[in-house]
XYZ file of C-alpha atoms in Angstrom:
442
model
C -160.420 109.633 -35.307
C -159.751 108.421 -31.782
C -157.397 110.719 -29.903
C -155.591 109.133 -26.995
C -153.787 112.259 -25.890
C -152.782 115.803 -26.756
C -149.937 118.142 -25.920
C -149.956 121.882 -26.497
C -146.830 123.864 -27.264
C -144.900 125.017 -24.261
C -145.917 122.722 -21.407
C -142.573 121.341 -20.266
C -144.118 119.379 -17.410
C -141.083 119.893 -15.198
C -140.937 120.554 -11.476
C -137.553 121.878 -10.446
C -135.788 120.478 -7.411
C -132.274 120.364 -6.064
C -130.043 117.452 -7.104
C -130.273 114.633 -4.579
C -127.293 113.560 -2.554
C -125.460 110.370 -3.201
C -127.739 107.442 -2.238
C -126.800 105.680 0.939
C -125.184 102.283 0.316
C -127.617 99.391 0.642
C -124.964 96.870 1.599
C -125.547 95.100 4.886
C -128.733 94.792 6.951
C -130.599 97.177 4.634
C -130.512 94.692 1.733
C -132.079 91.440 2.996
C -133.316 90.598 -0.521
C -129.775 90.093 -1.767
C -129.781 93.015 -4.212
C -126.873 95.434 -4.550
C -126.955 99.195 -4.661
C -125.964 100.784 -7.974
C -123.907 103.132 -5.833
C -121.774 100.158 -4.789
C -121.415 98.602 -8.237
C -120.591 101.897 -10.031
C -119.234 103.956 -7.143
C -118.157 107.171 -8.903
C -121.099 109.404 -9.715
C -121.440 113.049 -10.682
C -124.307 115.425 -10.048
C -126.279 116.788 -13.032
C -125.086 119.820 -14.948
C -126.522 123.164 -13.879
C -126.441 125.777 -16.635
C -127.856 128.648 -14.579
C -129.365 130.169 -17.744
C -131.677 128.510 -20.247
C -130.344 130.281 -23.352
C -127.057 128.319 -23.497
C -128.797 125.107 -24.566
C -131.663 124.062 -26.797
C -132.773 121.912 -29.722
C -131.397 124.181 -32.503
C -127.632 124.921 -32.787
C -128.263 127.783 -35.232
C -130.270 129.584 -32.563
C -127.485 129.116 -30.008
C -124.993 130.773 -32.359
C -127.380 133.687 -32.904
C -127.696 134.171 -29.149
C -123.935 134.158 -28.725
C -123.463 136.778 -31.445
C -126.141 138.998 -29.920
C -124.504 138.770 -26.475
C -120.967 139.331 -27.757
C -121.999 142.427 -29.743
C -123.992 144.068 -26.935
C -122.711 147.091 -24.992
C -121.745 146.617 -21.331
C -125.144 147.373 -19.770
C -127.092 145.324 -22.304
C -124.614 142.461 -22.059
C -125.074 142.349 -18.302
C -128.849 142.088 -18.742
C -128.760 139.535 -21.538
C -126.236 137.323 -19.779
C -128.689 136.606 -16.897
C -126.026 136.728 -14.129
C -126.069 134.362 -11.156
C -123.883 134.072 -8.087
C -121.671 131.606 -9.988
C -121.403 133.368 -13.347
C -121.467 136.962 -14.592
C -119.877 138.545 -17.681
C -116.915 139.366 -15.418
C -116.242 135.811 -14.193
C -113.000 134.125 -15.295
C -112.815 130.328 -15.103
C -110.808 127.454 -16.529
C -111.648 126.040 -19.932
C -113.802 122.976 -20.207
C -111.540 119.954 -20.773
C -111.083 119.330 -24.469
C -112.583 122.707 -25.436
C -110.883 125.840 -26.713
C -113.378 128.492 -25.555
C -111.907 131.498 -23.784
C -111.002 131.629 -20.104
C -110.792 135.412 -19.728
C -113.733 137.515 -18.696
C -116.511 137.454 -21.269
C -117.104 141.195 -20.914
C -113.488 141.895 -21.897
C -112.973 139.334 -24.672
C -115.830 137.014 -25.696
C -113.750 135.377 -28.422
C -115.323 133.392 -31.280
C -118.504 131.413 -30.758
C -117.649 127.825 -29.764
C -119.195 125.084 -31.862
C -122.320 123.799 -30.078
C -121.950 120.225 -28.860
C -124.550 117.469 -28.887
C -125.780 116.519 -25.420
C -128.520 114.351 -23.977
C -131.073 116.582 -22.264
C -132.830 114.134 -20.035
C -133.746 110.690 -21.352
C -133.883 110.262 -25.138
C -133.862 113.991 -26.006
C -130.735 114.967 -27.966
C -130.141 118.735 -27.862
C -127.231 121.209 -28.127
C -125.099 123.194 -25.677
C -122.646 126.088 -25.997
C -119.501 124.558 -24.439
C -118.095 127.662 -22.732
C -117.329 127.352 -19.026
C -117.933 131.083 -18.536
C -121.605 130.588 -19.401
C -122.398 127.489 -17.315
C -122.824 127.601 -13.540
C -121.841 123.978 -12.901
C -120.538 122.261 -16.041
C -118.992 119.299 -14.154
C -115.511 119.389 -15.777
C -114.814 115.894 -14.449
C -117.397 114.580 -16.930
C -115.963 116.505 -19.885
C -112.515 115.187 -18.974
C -113.526 111.564 -19.562
C -115.992 112.140 -22.432
C -114.502 110.613 -25.572
C -115.375 108.202 -28.346
C -115.129 105.183 -26.026
C -117.123 106.511 -23.069
C -120.645 105.557 -22.037
C -122.691 107.297 -19.351
C -125.358 105.704 -17.171
C -127.982 108.262 -16.117
C -130.480 107.835 -13.303
C -133.824 109.512 -13.893
C -135.751 109.057 -10.669
C -136.692 106.535 -8.014
C -140.264 106.420 -9.287
C -142.209 103.145 -9.450
C -141.414 100.891 -12.392
C -144.750 101.667 -14.048
C -143.544 105.283 -14.390
C -140.979 104.129 -16.976
C -137.255 103.328 -17.009
C -135.240 104.766 -14.136
C -131.894 104.258 -15.893
C -130.626 104.904 -19.409
C -127.248 104.869 -21.136
C -125.848 107.306 -23.679
C -122.613 107.941 -25.572
C -123.346 111.687 -25.526
C -122.500 113.957 -22.628
C -125.693 113.906 -20.510
C -126.939 116.833 -18.453
C -128.789 114.570 -15.991
C -132.106 116.381 -16.445
C -135.167 114.419 -15.327
C -138.668 115.005 -16.723
C -140.119 114.166 -13.313
C -138.167 116.999 -11.717
C -135.842 114.723 -9.711
C -132.443 115.042 -11.403
C -130.447 111.842 -11.334
C -126.766 111.211 -10.925
C -124.473 110.492 -13.877
C -122.096 107.507 -13.787
C -119.364 107.254 -16.448
C -118.395 103.693 -17.342
C -114.686 104.610 -17.376
C -112.823 106.797 -14.902
C -110.145 107.917 -17.365
C -110.057 108.844 -21.072
C -109.366 106.053 -23.538
C -111.725 103.570 -21.817
C -109.274 102.853 -19.009
C -109.990 102.098 -15.340
C -113.615 101.004 -15.217
C -115.968 102.760 -12.825
C -116.803 99.477 -11.108
C -116.249 98.260 -7.583
C -112.603 97.072 -7.473
C -112.519 93.283 -7.761
C -116.063 92.972 -9.113
C -115.004 91.794 -12.582
C -112.669 89.153 -11.132
C -115.400 87.883 -8.808
C -117.949 87.590 -11.620
C -115.447 85.878 -13.900
C -114.540 83.388 -11.181
C -118.145 82.596 -10.251
C -119.735 82.618 -13.719
C -116.889 82.205 -16.183
C -116.967 78.471 -16.789
C -118.001 78.016 -20.424
C -119.075 81.655 -20.746
C -117.707 83.847 -23.526
C -114.798 86.031 -22.350
C -116.514 89.234 -23.474
C -119.275 88.552 -20.942
C -117.026 89.984 -18.212
C -115.918 93.323 -19.619
C -116.892 96.698 -18.115
C -119.402 97.182 -20.931
C -120.925 93.757 -20.198
C -121.466 94.746 -16.564
C -123.067 98.026 -17.667
C -125.305 96.058 -20.058
C -126.346 93.777 -17.200
C -127.151 96.744 -14.961
C -129.235 98.358 -17.697
C -131.242 95.161 -18.190
C -131.665 94.163 -14.542
C -131.683 97.331 -12.363
C -134.811 97.951 -10.309
C -135.987 101.326 -8.971
C -136.706 101.632 -5.244
C -137.395 104.670 -3.026
C -133.790 104.355 -1.823
C -132.331 104.315 -5.347
C -131.552 101.745 -8.003
C -130.721 98.224 -6.875
C -129.219 95.467 -8.978
C -129.443 91.662 -8.613
C -126.346 89.635 -9.537
C -127.177 86.056 -10.568
C -125.287 83.003 -9.431
C -126.229 81.261 -12.703
C -124.007 81.721 -15.765
C -126.853 81.261 -18.268
C -128.946 83.954 -16.594
C -125.954 86.281 -16.644
C -125.317 85.650 -20.352
C -128.935 86.227 -21.326
C -129.102 89.412 -19.275
C -125.904 90.763 -20.801
C -127.226 90.032 -24.308
C -130.464 91.863 -23.503
C -128.565 94.795 -22.021
C -126.368 95.064 -25.099
C -129.462 95.326 -27.259
C -130.726 98.116 -24.993
C -127.336 99.814 -25.305
C -127.453 99.566 -29.098
C -130.906 101.119 -29.266
C -130.232 103.903 -26.799
C -126.829 104.902 -28.186
C -128.339 105.248 -31.706
C -125.400 103.946 -33.671
C -122.661 105.574 -31.613
C -119.221 103.974 -31.519
C -119.708 102.296 -34.898
C -122.964 100.575 -33.996
C -126.048 100.136 -36.148
C -128.650 102.888 -35.954
C -132.020 101.656 -34.660
C -134.533 100.602 -37.329
C -137.943 99.035 -37.145
C -138.753 96.170 -39.528
C -140.149 96.998 -42.946
C -143.804 97.965 -42.873
C -143.502 99.283 -39.300
C -141.148 102.181 -39.965
C -142.690 105.624 -39.412
C -142.892 107.970 -42.398
C -144.135 111.517 -42.950
C -147.486 111.176 -44.720
C -148.272 114.920 -44.676
C -145.636 117.628 -44.231
C -145.292 119.154 -40.801
C -146.141 122.875 -40.527
C -143.580 125.569 -39.713
C -145.019 126.220 -36.251
C -147.116 123.292 -35.037
C -148.991 123.985 -31.821
C -150.586 120.625 -31.013
C -149.703 116.940 -31.013
C -152.490 114.349 -31.238
C -152.307 110.562 -31.386
C -154.815 108.706 -33.568
C -154.951 105.215 -32.075
C -157.116 103.710 -34.820
C -154.713 104.676 -37.626
C -151.546 104.530 -35.491
C -150.796 108.080 -36.599
C -149.175 111.058 -34.924
C -150.896 114.296 -35.958
C -148.485 117.242 -35.739
C -150.549 120.322 -36.518
C -151.520 119.732 -40.158
C -148.781 117.135 -40.535
C -149.107 113.401 -40.145
C -146.660 110.587 -39.308
C -147.478 106.883 -39.404
C -147.281 104.135 -38.427
C -146.573 105.092 -34.825
C -147.070 102.189 -32.404
C -149.208 102.944 -29.387
C -146.318 101.751 -27.216
C -144.134 104.599 -28.520
C -146.854 107.157 -27.783
C -147.423 105.784 -24.275
C -143.721 105.461 -23.406
C -143.018 107.383 -20.208
C -140.070 108.290 -18.015
C -140.829 109.529 -14.529
C -144.512 109.338 -15.411
C -144.116 111.851 -18.285
C -144.774 110.891 -21.930
C -141.468 111.200 -23.782
C -142.991 112.147 -27.165
C -145.240 114.826 -25.653
C -142.372 116.436 -23.764
C -140.037 116.287 -26.785
C -142.658 117.954 -28.973
C -143.615 120.608 -26.414
C -140.012 121.813 -26.133
C -139.610 122.193 -29.901
C -143.045 123.619 -30.574
C -142.360 126.317 -28.001
C -138.928 127.045 -29.540
C -140.384 127.168 -33.056
C -142.922 129.762 -31.928
C -140.365 131.828 -29.980
C -141.684 130.901 -26.544
C -139.900 129.594 -23.494
C -140.014 125.936 -22.387
C -142.889 126.742 -20.025
C -144.899 128.410 -22.817
C -144.400 131.937 -21.497
C -143.050 134.825 -23.555
C -139.273 134.647 -23.106
C -137.001 137.502 -22.140
C -133.452 138.358 -23.063
C -131.516 135.839 -25.136
C -134.202 133.186 -24.730
C -136.241 135.291 -27.182
C -133.543 135.196 -29.866
C -133.645 132.965 -32.887
C -137.023 131.255 -33.443
C -136.692 129.621 -36.903
C -139.902 127.656 -37.124
C -139.649 123.872 -37.417
C -136.328 122.844 -39.091
C -136.322 119.731 -41.255
C -133.807 118.123 -38.874
C -136.423 118.000 -36.119
C -138.683 115.855 -38.272
C -135.870 113.358 -38.820
C -135.141 113.349 -35.099
C -138.818 112.745 -34.335
C -138.898 109.724 -36.645
C -135.818 108.292 -34.948
C -137.223 108.934 -31.471
C -140.416 107.072 -32.378
C -138.250 104.175 -33.564
C -136.153 104.158 -30.374
C -139.191 104.157 -28.091
C -140.940 101.408 -30.069
C -137.832 99.200 -29.996
C -137.313 99.786 -26.275
C -140.899 98.777 -25.591
C -140.264 95.629 -27.633
C -137.776 94.491 -24.982
C -140.470 94.370 -22.283
C -141.015 90.622 -22.732
C -137.354 89.626 -22.399
C -137.001 91.941 -19.389
C -139.904 90.198 -17.656
C -138.364 86.815 -18.424
C -135.050 87.967 -16.970
C -136.722 89.162 -13.795
C -138.566 85.870 -13.406
C -135.300 83.950 -13.802
C -133.645 86.129 -11.179
C -136.496 85.645 -8.728
C -136.341 81.880 -9.226
C -132.595 81.413 -8.941
C -129.845 82.136 -6.411
C -128.095 85.495 -6.301
C -124.603 86.710 -5.541
C -125.427 88.864 -2.559
C -123.724 91.522 -0.428
C -122.291 88.946 1.999
C -120.376 87.199 -0.779
C -119.030 90.509 -2.088
C -117.877 91.443 1.403
C -116.189 88.084 1.867
C -114.355 88.576 -1.443
C -113.209 92.064 -0.458
C -115.277 93.778 -3.172
C -117.315 95.540 -0.493
C -117.029 97.952 1.122
C -115.898 100.068 -1.798
C -112.787 102.148 -1.002
C -113.433 105.874 -0.765
C -110.917 106.531 -3.565
C -113.222 104.722 -6.021
C -115.925 107.320 -5.341
C -113.740 110.265 -6.368
C -112.643 111.338 -9.874
C -109.422 109.717 -11.020
C -106.370 111.946 -11.243
C -105.284 112.688 -14.807
C -101.676 113.419 -13.882
C -99.782 115.322 -16.557
C -102.956 116.390 -18.373
C -102.627 120.114 -19.079
C -105.684 122.345 -19.173
C -106.070 126.065 -19.558
C -107.050 127.732 -16.295
C -108.557 131.167 -15.573
C -107.077 134.033 -17.569
C -105.024 131.672 -19.725
C -102.961 130.090 -16.961
C -102.274 126.357 -17.107
C -102.546 123.661 -14.490
C -101.657 119.993 -14.235
C -104.487 117.750 -13.064
């Protein structure tokens, strides 16, 4: 057996850092290559979520419910300890409800209420986990994101400004993302729509009209929708030390091919959301469990010769080498995904240490659902790697052809972006429960 890499349970591989500020616009003299800043094309961005306590999220919703019940049943002194208070949240903090959620707004110590149903979130790139959606438990939940999260929304998430060989610096999800980055540089979150119901695109005002006017001759009408622009950005964005930059082609055929490629990336990454087809590899290349995974696997090994993933005593194959080697921020996605769950299955914290308080509650071993999720993750990573060729072809076409640059966008009045486009849209008349059950119009 030839092992190309191992991961032991617990090593999260994360280096914590503060969320970066909004990238400075690259319009003007700072962009002589004709590329646009993502901050100019999708001007409204939100900082990553900050839970303040690890126990409110994780890969197993059953464990989250057990933690809630333990906290709610504890006496005052024990509840204070288990809660893990911060400056932003204690058991005595009263806050408004998260938009669209019915969790309590009174002080937790006085009336915890019933446990809210855990919600599916994207914890960093490609890792679907769960979160207790109670504003009293989360230091910075970013209510403006919850307000626009619905069945039509898509979120673009920046991971880092690392070199391109460190993996994708941008992904898209239909789940609420927390903005976590495996490289320790949390990225900003950009909703595609500024209001619920897929209204008011989060694009520079006038951008769609400009693209339609310049590239619309003979091009399908759906090539100039907000989702088409997001697809283009996903296919064409390039990481730089100053943030993501995006070329806009002056050729309609290049635009159409890039949008088609981006839509395929969207389909793979959203995993069948919004009525789409779930990702599947062709017959004969789909991964299967060849030997059952143990209850508490401690090591992950890749066998390159047999294209097999060895999970303790378990075995999955075929697993393409490209899926095993797939990285984001220089961190292998499969290794990090496994390390988080192996630690949880064994009752350890994400860093491998013995947890304290509620983080120690609820180890259930390795649920069957995690095996299914692992098979799907392998599929997603293999399919994403399969787009490497078309992405290189798109880049070559962009380097060979003319671009729509910052000067043209300024002349058309698209740039500079008005400051109002960088702020959350008002949802006038939308009623939400505030602290202690009061209501407010937003």
